[in-house]
C-alpha positions in Angstrom: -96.7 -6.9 -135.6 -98.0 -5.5 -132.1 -98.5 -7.1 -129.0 -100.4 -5.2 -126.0 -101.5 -5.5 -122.8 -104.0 -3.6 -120.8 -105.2 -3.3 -117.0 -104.6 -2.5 -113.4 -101.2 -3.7 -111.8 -99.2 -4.3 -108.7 -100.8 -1.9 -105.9 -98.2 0.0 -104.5 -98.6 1.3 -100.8 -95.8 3.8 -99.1 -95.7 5.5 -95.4 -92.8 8.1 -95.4 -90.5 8.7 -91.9 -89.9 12.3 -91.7 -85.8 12.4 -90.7 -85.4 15.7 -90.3 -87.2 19.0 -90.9 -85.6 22.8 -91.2 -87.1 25.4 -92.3 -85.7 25.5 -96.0 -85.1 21.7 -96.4 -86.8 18.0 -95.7 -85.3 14.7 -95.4 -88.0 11.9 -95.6 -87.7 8.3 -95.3 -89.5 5.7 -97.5 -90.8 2.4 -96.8 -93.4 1.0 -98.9 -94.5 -2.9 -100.5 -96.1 -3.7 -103.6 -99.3 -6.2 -103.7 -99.4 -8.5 -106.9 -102.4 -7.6 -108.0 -102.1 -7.0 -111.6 -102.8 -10.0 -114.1 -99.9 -12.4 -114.5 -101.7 -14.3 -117.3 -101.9 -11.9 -120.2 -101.9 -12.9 -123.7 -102.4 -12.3 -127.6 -101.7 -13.6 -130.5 -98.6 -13.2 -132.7 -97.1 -14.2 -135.4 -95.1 -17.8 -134.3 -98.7 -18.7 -132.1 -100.5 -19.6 -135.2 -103.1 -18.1 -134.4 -103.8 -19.4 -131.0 -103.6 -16.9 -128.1 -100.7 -17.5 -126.2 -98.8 -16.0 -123.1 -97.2 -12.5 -123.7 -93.5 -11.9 -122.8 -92.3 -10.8 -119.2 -92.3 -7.1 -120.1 -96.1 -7.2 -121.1 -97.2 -8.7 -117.8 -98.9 -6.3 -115.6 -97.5 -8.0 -112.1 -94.4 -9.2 -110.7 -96.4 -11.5 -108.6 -94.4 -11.5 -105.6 -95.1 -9.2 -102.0 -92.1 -6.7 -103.0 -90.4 -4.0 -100.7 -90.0 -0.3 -101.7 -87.6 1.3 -99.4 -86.3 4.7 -100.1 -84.7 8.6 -99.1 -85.9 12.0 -100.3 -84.1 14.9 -99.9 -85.7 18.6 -101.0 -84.1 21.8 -100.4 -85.9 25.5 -101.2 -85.1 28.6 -101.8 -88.5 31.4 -102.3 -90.4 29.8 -105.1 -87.9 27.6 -106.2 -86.7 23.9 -105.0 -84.2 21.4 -105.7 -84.4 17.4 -104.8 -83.0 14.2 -104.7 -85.0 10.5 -104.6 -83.6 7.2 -104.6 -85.3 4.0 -103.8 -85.2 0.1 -105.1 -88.4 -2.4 -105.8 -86.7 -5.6 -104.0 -87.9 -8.8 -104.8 -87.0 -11.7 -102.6 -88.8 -14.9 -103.9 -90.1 -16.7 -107.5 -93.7 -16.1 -108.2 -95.8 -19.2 -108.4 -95.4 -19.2 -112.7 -91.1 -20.5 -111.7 -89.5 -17.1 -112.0 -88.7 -13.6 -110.1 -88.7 -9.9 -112.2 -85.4 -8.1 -111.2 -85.0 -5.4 -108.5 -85.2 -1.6 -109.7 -82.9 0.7 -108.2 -84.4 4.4 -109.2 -82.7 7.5 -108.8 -83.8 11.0 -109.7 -83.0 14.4 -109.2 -85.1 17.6 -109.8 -86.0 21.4 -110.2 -89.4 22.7 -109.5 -90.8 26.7 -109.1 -94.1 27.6 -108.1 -96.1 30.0 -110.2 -98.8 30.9 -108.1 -100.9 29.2 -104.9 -102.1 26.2 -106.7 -99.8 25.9 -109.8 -96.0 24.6 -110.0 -94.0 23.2 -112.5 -90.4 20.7 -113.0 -87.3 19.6 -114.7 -86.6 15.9 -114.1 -83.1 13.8 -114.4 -84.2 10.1 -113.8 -82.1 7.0 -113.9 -83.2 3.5 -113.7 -81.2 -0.1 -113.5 -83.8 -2.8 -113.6 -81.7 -6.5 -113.4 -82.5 -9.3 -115.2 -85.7 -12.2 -114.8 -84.4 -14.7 -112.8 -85.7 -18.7 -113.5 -88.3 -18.9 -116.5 -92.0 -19.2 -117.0 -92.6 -22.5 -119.0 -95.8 -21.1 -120.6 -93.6 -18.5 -122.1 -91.2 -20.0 -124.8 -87.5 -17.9 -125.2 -86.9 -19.2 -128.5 -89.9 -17.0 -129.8 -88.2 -13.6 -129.5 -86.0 -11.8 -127.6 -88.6 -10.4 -125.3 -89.6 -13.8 -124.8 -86.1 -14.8 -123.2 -85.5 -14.2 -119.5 -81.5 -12.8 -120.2 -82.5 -10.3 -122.3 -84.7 -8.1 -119.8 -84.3 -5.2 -118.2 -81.0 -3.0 -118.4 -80.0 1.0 -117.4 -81.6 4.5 -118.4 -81.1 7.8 -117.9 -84.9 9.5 -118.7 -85.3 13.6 -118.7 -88.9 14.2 -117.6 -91.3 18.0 -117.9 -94.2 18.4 -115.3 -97.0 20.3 -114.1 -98.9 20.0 -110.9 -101.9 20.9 -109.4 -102.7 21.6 -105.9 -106.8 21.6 -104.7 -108.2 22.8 -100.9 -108.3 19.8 -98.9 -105.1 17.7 -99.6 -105.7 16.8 -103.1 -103.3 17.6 -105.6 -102.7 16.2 -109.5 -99.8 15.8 -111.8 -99.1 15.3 -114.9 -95.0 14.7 -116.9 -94.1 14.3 -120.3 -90.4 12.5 -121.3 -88.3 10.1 -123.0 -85.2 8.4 -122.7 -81.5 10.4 -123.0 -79.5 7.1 -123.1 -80.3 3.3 -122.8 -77.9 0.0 -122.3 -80.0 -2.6 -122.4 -79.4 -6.6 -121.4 -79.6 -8.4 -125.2 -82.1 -6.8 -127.8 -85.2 -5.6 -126.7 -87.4 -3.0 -127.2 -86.2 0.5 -126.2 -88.5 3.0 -124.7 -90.2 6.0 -126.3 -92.1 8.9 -125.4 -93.9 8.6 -121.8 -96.4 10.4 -119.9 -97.2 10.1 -116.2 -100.6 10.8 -114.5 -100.5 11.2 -111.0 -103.3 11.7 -108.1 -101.9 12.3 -104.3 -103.6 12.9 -101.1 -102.1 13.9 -97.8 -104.1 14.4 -94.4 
């Protein structure tokens, strides 16, 4: 059977602290927060609801619905066309959402390798890793006994993630992105679903 789940989520909003500046390297500092606004309510019908809708599990909501910090440290380092980098950062959660439980923090590291091919055009190799903990509490709309993904224990986990990109870089600050990649090797708390092919979509613009 399938389950899914479709919409906007959390709104994420970052400032970054430039640390220190050479001219073949940048250290930048990262402090951002994450607004619940994505739906905490999604649901569907599967086969234990009898046919009556009925809340989806914790990984199919599109919010944490908590105010979350985003701190974090990025490192870059080039060389003519070529550069290397280094990001790490962690979604912190600090309370229960009004629904009686709180998602796990997310501690995200990557590393990468990007060349430019001409003024507008680059592209990059990506090594990710990601250690999301487990749900903390229980959402009593959302019964553990249906499935795994239903049960708070048996979320989150560790992943190391290889990623392919392309960006694109307009006049005027804009610039778009897009990767392609999968999962290397997962560990995950209790059985869950494992992760599959991704792509990314990005828009950024600096002033």
């Amino acid at each position: 059977y399938e389950l899914r789940s479709t919409g906007m989520g959390d709104l994420t909003i970052t400032s970054l602290f430039r640390l220190s500046h050479e001219e073949d390297e940048v250290l930048h500092a990262q402090l951002g927060a994450s607004l619940p606004t994505g739906s905490r309510d999604e649901r569907g019908i599967s086969p234990f609801s009898g046919g009556i809708s009925e809340k989806l599990p914790y990984g199919l909501q599109l919010s944490s619905g908590t105010l979350d910090l985003i701190p974090g440290i990025t490192y870059v380092k080039r060389h003519e066309s070529t550069s290397l980098g280094f990001q790490a950062k962690e979604i912190v959660r600090f309370t229960e959402n009004s629904d009686g439980y709180q998602s796990g923090n997310v501690a995200l590291m990557s590393g990468w390798v990007s060349r430019v091919f001409s003024d507008d055009v680059s592209g990059s190799l990506r090594l990710g890793y990601c250690h999301e903990g487990r749900v903390k509490g229980q959402d009593p709309d959302i019964d553990p006994t249906r499935s795994p993904m239903h049960d708070p224990n048996s979320q989150g986990g560790d992943r190391v993630t290889v990623w392919a990109g392309v960006n694109y870089i307009e006049t005027g600050g804009h610039s778009f992105g897009f990767e392609l990649g999968g999962p290397l090797w997962q560990d995950l708390n209790g059985p869950q679903l494992e992760q599959d092919l991704s792509y990314a979509l990005g828009w950024h613009y600096s002033f």
